[in-house]
Tab-separated table of C-alpha atoms in Angstrom:
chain	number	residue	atom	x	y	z
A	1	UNK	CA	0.000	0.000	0.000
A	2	UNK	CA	1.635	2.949	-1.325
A	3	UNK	CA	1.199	6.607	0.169
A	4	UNK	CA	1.658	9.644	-2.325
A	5	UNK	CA	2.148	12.814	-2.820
A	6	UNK	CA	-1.504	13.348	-4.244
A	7	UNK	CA	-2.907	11.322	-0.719
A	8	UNK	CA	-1.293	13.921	0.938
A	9	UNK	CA	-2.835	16.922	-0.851
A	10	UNK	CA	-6.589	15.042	-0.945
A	11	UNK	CA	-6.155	14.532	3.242
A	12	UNK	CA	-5.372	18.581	3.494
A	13	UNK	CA	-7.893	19.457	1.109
A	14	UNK	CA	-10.565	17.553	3.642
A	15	UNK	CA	-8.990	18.707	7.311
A	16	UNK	CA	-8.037	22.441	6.037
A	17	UNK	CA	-11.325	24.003	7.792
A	18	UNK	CA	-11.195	22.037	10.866
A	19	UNK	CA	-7.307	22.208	12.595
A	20	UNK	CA	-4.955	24.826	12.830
A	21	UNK	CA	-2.680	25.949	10.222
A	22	UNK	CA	0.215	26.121	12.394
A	23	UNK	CA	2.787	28.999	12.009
A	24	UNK	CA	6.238	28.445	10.662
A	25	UNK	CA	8.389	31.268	11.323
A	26	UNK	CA	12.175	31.657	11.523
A	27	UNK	CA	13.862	31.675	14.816
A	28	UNK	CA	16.398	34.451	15.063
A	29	UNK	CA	17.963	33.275	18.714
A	30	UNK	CA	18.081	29.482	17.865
A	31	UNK	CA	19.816	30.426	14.511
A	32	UNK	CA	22.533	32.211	16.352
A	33	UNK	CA	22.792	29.782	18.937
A	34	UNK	CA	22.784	26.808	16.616
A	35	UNK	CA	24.627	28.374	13.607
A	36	UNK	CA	22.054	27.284	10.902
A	37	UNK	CA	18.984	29.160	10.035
A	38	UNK	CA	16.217	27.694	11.686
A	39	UNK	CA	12.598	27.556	11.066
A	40	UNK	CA	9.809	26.814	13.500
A	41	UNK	CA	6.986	24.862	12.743
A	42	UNK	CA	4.187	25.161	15.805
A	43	UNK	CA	2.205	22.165	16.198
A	44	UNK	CA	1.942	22.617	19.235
A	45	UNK	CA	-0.472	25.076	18.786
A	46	UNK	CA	-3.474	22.413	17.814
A	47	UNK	CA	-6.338	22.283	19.721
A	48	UNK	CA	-5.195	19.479	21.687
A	49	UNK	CA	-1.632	20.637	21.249
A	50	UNK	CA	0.005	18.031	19.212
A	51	UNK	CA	0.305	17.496	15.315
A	52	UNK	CA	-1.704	13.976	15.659
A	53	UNK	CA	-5.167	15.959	15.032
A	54	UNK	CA	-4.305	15.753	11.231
A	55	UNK	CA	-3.836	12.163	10.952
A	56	UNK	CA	-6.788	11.215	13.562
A	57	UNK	CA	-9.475	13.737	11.470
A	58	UNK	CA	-8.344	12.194	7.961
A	59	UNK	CA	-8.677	8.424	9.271
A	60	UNK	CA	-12.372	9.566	11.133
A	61	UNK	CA	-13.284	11.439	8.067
A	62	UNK	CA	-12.525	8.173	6.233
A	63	UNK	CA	-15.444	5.963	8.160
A	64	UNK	CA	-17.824	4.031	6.285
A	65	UNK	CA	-21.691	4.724	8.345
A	66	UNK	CA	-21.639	1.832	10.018
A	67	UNK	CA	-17.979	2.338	10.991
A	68	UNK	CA	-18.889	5.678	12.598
A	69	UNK	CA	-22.130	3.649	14.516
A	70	UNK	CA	-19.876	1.184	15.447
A	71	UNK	CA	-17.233	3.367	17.057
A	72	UNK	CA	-13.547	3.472	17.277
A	73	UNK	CA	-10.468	2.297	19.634
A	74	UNK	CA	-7.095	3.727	19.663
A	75	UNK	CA	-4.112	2.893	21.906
A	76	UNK	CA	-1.735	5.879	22.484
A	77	UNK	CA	1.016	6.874	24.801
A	78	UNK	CA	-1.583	10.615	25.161
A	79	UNK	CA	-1.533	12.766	21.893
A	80	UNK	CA	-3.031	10.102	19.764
A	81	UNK	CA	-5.456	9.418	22.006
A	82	UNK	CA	-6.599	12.899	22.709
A	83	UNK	CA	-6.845	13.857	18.796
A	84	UNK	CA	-8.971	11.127	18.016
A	85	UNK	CA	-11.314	12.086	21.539
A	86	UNK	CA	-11.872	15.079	20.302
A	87	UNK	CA	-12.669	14.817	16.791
A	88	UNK	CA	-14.614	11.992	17.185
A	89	UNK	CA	-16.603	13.791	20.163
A	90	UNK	CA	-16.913	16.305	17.280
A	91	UNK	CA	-18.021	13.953	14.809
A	92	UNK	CA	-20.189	12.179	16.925
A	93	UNK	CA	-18.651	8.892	17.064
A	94	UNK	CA	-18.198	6.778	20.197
A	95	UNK	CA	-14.160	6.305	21.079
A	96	UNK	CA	-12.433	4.087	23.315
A	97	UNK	CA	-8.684	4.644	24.237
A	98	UNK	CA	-5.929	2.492	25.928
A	99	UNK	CA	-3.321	4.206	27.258
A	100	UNK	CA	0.020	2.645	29.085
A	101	UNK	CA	-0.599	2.908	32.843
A	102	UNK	CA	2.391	5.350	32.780
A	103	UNK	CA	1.198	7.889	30.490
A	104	UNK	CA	1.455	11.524	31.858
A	105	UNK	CA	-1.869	12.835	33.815
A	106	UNK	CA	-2.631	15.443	31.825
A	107	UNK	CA	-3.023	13.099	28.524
A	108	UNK	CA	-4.865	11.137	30.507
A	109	UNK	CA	-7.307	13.991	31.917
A	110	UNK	CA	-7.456	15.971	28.487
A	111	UNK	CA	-8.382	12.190	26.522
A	112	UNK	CA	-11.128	12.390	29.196
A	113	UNK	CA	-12.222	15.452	29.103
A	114	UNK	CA	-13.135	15.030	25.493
A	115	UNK	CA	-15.978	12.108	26.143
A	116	UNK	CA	-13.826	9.538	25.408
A	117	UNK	CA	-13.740	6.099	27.125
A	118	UNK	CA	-10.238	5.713	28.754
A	119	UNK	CA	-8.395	2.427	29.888
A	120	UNK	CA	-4.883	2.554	31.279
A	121	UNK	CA	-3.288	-0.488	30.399
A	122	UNK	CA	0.089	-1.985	30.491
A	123	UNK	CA	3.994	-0.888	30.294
A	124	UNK	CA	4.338	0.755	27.061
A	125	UNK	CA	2.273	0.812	24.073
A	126	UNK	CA	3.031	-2.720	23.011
A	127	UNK	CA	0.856	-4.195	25.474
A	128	UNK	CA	-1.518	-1.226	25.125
A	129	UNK	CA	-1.846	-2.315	21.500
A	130	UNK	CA	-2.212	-6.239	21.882
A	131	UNK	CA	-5.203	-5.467	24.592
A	132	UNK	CA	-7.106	-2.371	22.729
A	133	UNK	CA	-6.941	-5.695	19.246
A	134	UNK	CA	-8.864	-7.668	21.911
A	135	UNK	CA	-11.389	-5.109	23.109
A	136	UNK	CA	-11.703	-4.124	19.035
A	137	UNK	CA	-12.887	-8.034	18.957
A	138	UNK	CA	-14.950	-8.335	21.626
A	139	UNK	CA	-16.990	-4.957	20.921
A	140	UNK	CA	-16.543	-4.685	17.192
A	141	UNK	CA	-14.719	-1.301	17.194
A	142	UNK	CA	-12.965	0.137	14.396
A	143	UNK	CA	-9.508	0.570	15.649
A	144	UNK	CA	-7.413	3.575	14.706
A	145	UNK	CA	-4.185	2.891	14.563
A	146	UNK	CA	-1.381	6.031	15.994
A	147	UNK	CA	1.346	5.433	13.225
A	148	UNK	CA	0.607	2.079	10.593
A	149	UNK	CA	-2.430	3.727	8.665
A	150	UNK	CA	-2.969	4.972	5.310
A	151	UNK	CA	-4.999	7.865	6.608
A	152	UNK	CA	-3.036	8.580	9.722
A	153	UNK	CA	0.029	9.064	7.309
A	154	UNK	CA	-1.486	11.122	4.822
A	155	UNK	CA	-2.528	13.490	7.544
A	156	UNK	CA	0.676	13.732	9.048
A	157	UNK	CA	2.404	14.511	5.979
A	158	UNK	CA	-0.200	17.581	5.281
A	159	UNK	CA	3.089	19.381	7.962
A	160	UNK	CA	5.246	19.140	4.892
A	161	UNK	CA	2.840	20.814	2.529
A	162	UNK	CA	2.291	23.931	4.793
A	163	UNK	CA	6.085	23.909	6.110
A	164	UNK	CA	7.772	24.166	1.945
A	165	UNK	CA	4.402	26.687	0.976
A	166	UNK	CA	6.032	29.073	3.857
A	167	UNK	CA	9.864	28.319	3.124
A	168	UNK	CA	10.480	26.416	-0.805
A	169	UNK	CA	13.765	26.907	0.169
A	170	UNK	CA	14.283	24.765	3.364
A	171	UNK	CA	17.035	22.345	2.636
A	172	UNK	CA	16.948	19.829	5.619
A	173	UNK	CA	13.359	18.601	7.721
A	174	UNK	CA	14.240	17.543	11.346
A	175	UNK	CA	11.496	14.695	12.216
A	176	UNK	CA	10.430	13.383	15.559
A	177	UNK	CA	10.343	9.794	15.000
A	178	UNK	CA	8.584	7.192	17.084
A	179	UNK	CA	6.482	4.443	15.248
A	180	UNK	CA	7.094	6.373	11.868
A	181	UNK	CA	3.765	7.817	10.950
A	182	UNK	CA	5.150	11.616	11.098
A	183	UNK	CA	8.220	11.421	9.069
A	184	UNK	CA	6.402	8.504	6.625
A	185	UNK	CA	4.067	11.349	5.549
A	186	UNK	CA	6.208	14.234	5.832
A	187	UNK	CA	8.761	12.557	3.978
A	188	UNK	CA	6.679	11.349	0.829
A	189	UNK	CA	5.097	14.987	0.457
A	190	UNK	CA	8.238	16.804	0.944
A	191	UNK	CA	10.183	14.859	-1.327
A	192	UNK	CA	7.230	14.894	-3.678
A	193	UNK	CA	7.323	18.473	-3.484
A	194	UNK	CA	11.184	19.564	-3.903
A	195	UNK	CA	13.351	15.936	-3.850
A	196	UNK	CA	16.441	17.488	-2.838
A	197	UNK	CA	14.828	18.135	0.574
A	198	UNK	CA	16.411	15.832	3.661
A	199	UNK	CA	14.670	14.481	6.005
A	200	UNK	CA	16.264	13.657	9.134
A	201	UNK	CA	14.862	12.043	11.658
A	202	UNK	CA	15.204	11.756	15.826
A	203	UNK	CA	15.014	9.502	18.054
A	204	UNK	CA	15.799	8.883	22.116
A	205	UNK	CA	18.564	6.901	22.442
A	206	UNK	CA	16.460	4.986	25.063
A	207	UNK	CA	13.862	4.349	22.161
A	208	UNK	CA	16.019	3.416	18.891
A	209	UNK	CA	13.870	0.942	17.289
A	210	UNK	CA	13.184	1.875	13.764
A	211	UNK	CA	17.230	2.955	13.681
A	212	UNK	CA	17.795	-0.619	14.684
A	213	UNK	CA	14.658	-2.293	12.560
A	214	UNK	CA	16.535	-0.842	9.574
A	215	UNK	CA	20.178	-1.994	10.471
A	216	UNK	CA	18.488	-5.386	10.848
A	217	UNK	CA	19.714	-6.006	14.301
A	218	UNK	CA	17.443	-6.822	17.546
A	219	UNK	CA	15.255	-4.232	18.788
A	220	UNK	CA	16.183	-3.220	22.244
A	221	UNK	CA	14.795	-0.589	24.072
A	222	UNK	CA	14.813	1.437	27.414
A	223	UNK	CA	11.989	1.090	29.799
A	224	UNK	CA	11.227	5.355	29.955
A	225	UNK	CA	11.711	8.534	28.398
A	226	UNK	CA	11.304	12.190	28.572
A	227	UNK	CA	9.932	12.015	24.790
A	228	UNK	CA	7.169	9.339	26.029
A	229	UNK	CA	5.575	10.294	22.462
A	230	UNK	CA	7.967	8.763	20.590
A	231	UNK	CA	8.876	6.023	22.953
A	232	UNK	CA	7.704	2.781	20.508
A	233	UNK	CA	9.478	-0.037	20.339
A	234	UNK	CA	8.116	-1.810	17.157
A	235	UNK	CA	8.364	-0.072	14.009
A	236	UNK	CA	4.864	0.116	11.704
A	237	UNK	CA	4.866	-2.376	8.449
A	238	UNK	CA	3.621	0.564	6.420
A	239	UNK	CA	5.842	3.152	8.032
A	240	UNK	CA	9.333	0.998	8.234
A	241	UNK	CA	9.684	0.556	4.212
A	242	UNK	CA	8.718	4.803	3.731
A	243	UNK	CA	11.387	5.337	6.353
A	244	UNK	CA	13.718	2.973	4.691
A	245	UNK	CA	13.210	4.850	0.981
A	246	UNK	CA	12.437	8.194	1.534
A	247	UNK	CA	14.380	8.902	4.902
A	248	UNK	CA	18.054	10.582	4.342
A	249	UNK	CA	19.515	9.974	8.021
A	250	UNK	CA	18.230	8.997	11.934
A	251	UNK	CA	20.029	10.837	14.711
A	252	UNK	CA	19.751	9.690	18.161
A	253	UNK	CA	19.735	12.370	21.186
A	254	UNK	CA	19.835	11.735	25.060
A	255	UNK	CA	17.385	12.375	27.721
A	256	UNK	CA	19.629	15.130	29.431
A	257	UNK	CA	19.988	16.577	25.452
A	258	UNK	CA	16.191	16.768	25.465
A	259	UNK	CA	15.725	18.567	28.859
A	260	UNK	CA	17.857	20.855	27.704
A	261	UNK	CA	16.244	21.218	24.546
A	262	UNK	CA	12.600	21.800	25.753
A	263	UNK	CA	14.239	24.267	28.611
A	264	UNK	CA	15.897	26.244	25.354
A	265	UNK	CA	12.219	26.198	23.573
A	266	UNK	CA	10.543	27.628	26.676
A	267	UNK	CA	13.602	30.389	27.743
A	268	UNK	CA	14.089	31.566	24.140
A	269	UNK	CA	10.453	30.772	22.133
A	270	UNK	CA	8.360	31.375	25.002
A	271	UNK	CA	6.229	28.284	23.845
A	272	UNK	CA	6.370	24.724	25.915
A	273	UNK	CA	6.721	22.005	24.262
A	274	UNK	CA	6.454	18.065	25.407
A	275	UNK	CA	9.865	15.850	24.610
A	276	UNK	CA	9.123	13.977	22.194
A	277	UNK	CA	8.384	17.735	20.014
A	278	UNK	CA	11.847	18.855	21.321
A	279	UNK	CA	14.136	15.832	20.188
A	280	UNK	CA	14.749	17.729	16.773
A	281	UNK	CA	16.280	20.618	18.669
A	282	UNK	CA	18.155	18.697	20.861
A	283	UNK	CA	19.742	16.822	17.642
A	284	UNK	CA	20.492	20.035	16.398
A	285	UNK	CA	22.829	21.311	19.347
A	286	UNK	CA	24.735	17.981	19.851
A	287	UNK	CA	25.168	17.926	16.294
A	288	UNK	CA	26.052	21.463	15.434
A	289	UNK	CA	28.558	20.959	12.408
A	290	UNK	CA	26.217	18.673	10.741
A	291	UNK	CA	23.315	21.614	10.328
A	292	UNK	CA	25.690	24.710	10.609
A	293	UNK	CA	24.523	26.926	7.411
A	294	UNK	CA	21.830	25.120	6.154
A	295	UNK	CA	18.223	25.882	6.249
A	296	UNK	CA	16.755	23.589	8.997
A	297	UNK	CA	13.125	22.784	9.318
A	298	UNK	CA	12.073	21.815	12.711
A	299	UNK	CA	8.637	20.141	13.748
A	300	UNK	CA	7.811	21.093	17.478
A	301	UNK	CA	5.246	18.371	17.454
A	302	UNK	CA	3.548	18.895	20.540
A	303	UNK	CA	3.330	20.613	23.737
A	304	UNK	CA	1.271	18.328	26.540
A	305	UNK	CA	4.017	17.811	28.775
A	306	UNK	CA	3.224	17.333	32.794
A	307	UNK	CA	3.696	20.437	34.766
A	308	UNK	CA	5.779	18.356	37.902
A	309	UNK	CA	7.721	17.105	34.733
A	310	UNK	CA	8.341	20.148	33.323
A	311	UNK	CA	9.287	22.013	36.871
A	312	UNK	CA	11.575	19.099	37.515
A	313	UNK	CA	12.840	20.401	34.054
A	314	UNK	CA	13.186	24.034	34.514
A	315	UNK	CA	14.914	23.272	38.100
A	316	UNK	CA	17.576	21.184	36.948
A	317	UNK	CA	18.414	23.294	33.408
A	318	UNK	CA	19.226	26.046	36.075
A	319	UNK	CA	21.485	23.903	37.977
A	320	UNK	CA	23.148	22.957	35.210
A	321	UNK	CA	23.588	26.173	33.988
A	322	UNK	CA	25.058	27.494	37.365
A	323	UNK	CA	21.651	29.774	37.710
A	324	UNK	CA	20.574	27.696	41.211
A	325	UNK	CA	23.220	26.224	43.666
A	326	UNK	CA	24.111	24.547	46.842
A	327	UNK	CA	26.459	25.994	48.608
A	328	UNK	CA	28.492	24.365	51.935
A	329	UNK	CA	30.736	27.325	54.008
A	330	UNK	CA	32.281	26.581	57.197
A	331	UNK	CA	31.631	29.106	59.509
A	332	UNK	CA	32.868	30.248	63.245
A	333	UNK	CA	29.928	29.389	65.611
A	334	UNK	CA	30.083	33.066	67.274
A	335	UNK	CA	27.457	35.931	66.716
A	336	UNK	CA	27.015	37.895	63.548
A	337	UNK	CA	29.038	34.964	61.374
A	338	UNK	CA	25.915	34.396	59.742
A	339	UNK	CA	25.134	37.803	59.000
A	340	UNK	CA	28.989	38.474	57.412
A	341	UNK	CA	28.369	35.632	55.174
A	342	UNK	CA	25.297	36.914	54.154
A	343	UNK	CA	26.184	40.287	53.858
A	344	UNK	CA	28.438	39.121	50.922
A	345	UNK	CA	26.390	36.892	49.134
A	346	UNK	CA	24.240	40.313	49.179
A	347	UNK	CA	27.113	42.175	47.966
A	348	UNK	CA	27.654	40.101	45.353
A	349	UNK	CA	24.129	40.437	43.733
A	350	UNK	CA	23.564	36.617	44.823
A	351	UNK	CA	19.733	36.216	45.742
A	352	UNK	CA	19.536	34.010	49.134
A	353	UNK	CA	16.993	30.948	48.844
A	354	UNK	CA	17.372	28.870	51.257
A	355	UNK	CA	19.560	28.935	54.392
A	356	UNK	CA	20.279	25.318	56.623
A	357	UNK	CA	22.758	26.415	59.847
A	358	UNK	CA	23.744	22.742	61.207
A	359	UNK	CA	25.607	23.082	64.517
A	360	UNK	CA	25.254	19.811	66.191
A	361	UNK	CA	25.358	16.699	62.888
A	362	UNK	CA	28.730	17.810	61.578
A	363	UNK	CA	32.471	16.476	62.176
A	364	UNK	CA	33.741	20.237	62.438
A	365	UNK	CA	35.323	21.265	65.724
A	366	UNK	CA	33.624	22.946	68.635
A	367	UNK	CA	32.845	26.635	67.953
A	368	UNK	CA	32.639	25.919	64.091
A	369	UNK	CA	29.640	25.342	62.059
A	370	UNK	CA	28.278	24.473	58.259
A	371	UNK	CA	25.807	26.604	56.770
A	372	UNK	CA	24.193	25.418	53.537
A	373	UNK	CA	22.668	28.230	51.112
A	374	UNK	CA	20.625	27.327	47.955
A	375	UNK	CA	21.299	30.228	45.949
A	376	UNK	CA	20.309	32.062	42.637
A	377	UNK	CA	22.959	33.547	40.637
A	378	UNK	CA	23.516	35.067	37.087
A	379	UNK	CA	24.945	31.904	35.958
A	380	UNK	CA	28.509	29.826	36.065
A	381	UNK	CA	30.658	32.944	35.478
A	382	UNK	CA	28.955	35.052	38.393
A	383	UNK	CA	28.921	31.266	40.245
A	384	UNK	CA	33.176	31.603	40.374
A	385	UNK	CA	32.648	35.215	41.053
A	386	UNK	CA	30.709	34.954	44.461
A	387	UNK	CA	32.457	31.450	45.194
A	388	UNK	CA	35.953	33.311	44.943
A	389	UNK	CA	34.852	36.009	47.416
A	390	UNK	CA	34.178	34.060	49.845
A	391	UNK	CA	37.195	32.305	49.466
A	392	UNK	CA	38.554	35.622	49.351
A	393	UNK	CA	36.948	36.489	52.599
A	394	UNK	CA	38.278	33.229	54.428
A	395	UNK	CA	35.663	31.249	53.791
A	396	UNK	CA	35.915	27.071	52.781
A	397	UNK	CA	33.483	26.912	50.033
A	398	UNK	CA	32.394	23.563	48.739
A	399	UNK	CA	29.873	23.622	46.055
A	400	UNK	CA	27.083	21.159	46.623
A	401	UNK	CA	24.939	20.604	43.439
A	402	UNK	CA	26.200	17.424	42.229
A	403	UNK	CA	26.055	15.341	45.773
């Protein structure tokens, strides 16, 4: 079963009135930072936040009557499952989803939220799969697969068609990549469209399989990842032999690379975005000499990431970056040492957070004392500044944040 360019162009034709038409604008800071000119493409901006309404409206649009009486299942790790919710809500067709017991809370409460049926079950979306086949059985629904569909494909690839309308020029399309359904259908329009294009697709390290499906070796995957949208550990038959064809390169990025990534998207775009819409970003800046010049397409492909997740994020992007620290300084246990300390950090436009004075559960001698201060600063540069003053000042200084 073949997928074409023409698919592509019939599935936006039928969707056009009823999802977004997503900006794609060039980024001026992520250009400088990354040394290629980058363009943004904001698909995170759907209704439900996440580029899968395209590929869930052209399958739903695609029902038979009876299909649509019958109603649908869908397993999905949250985006999947929240596009077809709400367009089939819209439609007026009944929808069951099956989730992995692991999928983030707010998939889970958004899928709901749209009428649809939801059942958490299993590990990943394996398992999800094999018991939403059985439930499709037992209560003859139609089920809609995330990724190995005709339909789901075409929709996908309608990114491609809106992406090269804004920017002919763009030489190089950075892909999420999962199950293959995205790439599959941006992939056969693009190169439809202007062959030269490459598409590149990204994947977790934790979450390789269609690398490994195509170098013919065993699939082995991790058991989580930030980018739980792309975290799929069998391939599609439709997708794999598209990938294999039309797909110039797959580059793998880790889950620290994608923190970083979706920290840079918020700081510098002002737009959140989940993991798995982040991973082409995060390919970018590991792999900075491969896109440096060239005209670089990037899919943000969603932006339902949990809020504890995405604190946890922005709290350890500023550690990293020096911008929130731990500091241990032994101290003299005699009035005002505190307040000298203090009276430094002040000096030294460090902003005081936290402050733990531990007296008794320390092997220090008597009349000396630890004081630990979680601190804001400017960054690493102003981190040496203030730590050297201290040391200046007589102070031992031992920086805690990687205990």
């Amino acid at each position: 079963m073949t997928i074409t360019l023409h698919d592509i162009r019939s599935a936006a034709e039928q969707i056009k009135n009823n999802i977004v038409h997503t900006p794609c604008v060039p980024s001026k800071i992520l250009s400088e930072i990354t040394g290629a000119q980058v363009f943004l493409k904001f698909e995170n901006l759907q209704f439900t936040a996440s580029f899968k309404e395209r590929g869930a409206l052209v399958k739903l649009l695609s029902l038979t009557p009876a299909q649509r009486k019958s109603g649908v299942i869908a397993m999905s790790a949250g985006n999947h499952a929240q596009a077809i919710a709400y367009h089939a809500q819209r439609l007026g067709i009944s929808a069951v989803i099956v989730m992995p017991r692991f999928t983030p809370n707010i998939k889970v409460e958004h899928t709901r939220a749209f009428g649809a049926e939801v059942i958490l079950y299993g590990e990943g979306l394996t398992e999800a799969s094999e018991f939403a086949m059985h439930l499709a059985g037992k209560r003859q629904l139609v089920i809609v697969h995330p990724y190995d569909d005709k339909k789901i494909i075409a929709g996908q690839g309608t990114i491609a068609l809106e992406m090269l309308a804004a920017f002919p020029d763009l030489e190089i399309l950075l892909v999420p990549l999962g199950g293959g359904g995205l790439i599959s259908g941006v992939a056969v329009a693009a190169k439809g469209m202007r062959p030269a294009v490459e598409i590149v697709g990204v994947q977790t390290k934790r979450f390789p399989a269609m690398l490994q499906a195509l170098q013919g070796v065993a699939i082995e995957c991790g058991s989580s990842t930030i980018a739980e949208g792309i975290a799929v550990k069998e391939p599609g038959q439709l997708t794999l032999p598209i990938v294999r064809d039309c797909v110039d390169e797959i580059l793998q990025v880790d889950e620290g690379e994608v923190e970083e990534a979706v920290l840079l998207l918020l700081e510098v775009e002002k737009t959140v975005v989940e993991g798995a819409g982040a991973v082409g970003l995060a390919a970018m800046m590991s792999n900075r000499d491969r896109f440096a010049g060239r005209k670089v397409g990037l899919i943000l492909s969603g932006g339902n990431i949990d809020m504890l997740i995405l604190s946890s994020i922005i709290q350890r992007g500023l550690v990293r970056s020096g911008r929130l620290v731990r500091l241990n300084v032994e101290v003299r246990d005699v009035p005002g040492a505190l307040a000298e300390i203090t009276r430094l950090l002040g000096a030294g436009d460090t902003n005081i957070i936290e402050v733990k004075h531990q007296r008794a559960f320390t092997n220090l001698p008597l009349q000396s004392a630890e004081v630990e201060f979680v601190l804001q600063t400017r960054g690493l540069e102003h981190l040496k500044q203030v730590i050297g003053e201290l040391s200046l000042a007589g102070y031992k200084v031992r920086l805690l944040n990687k205990d």
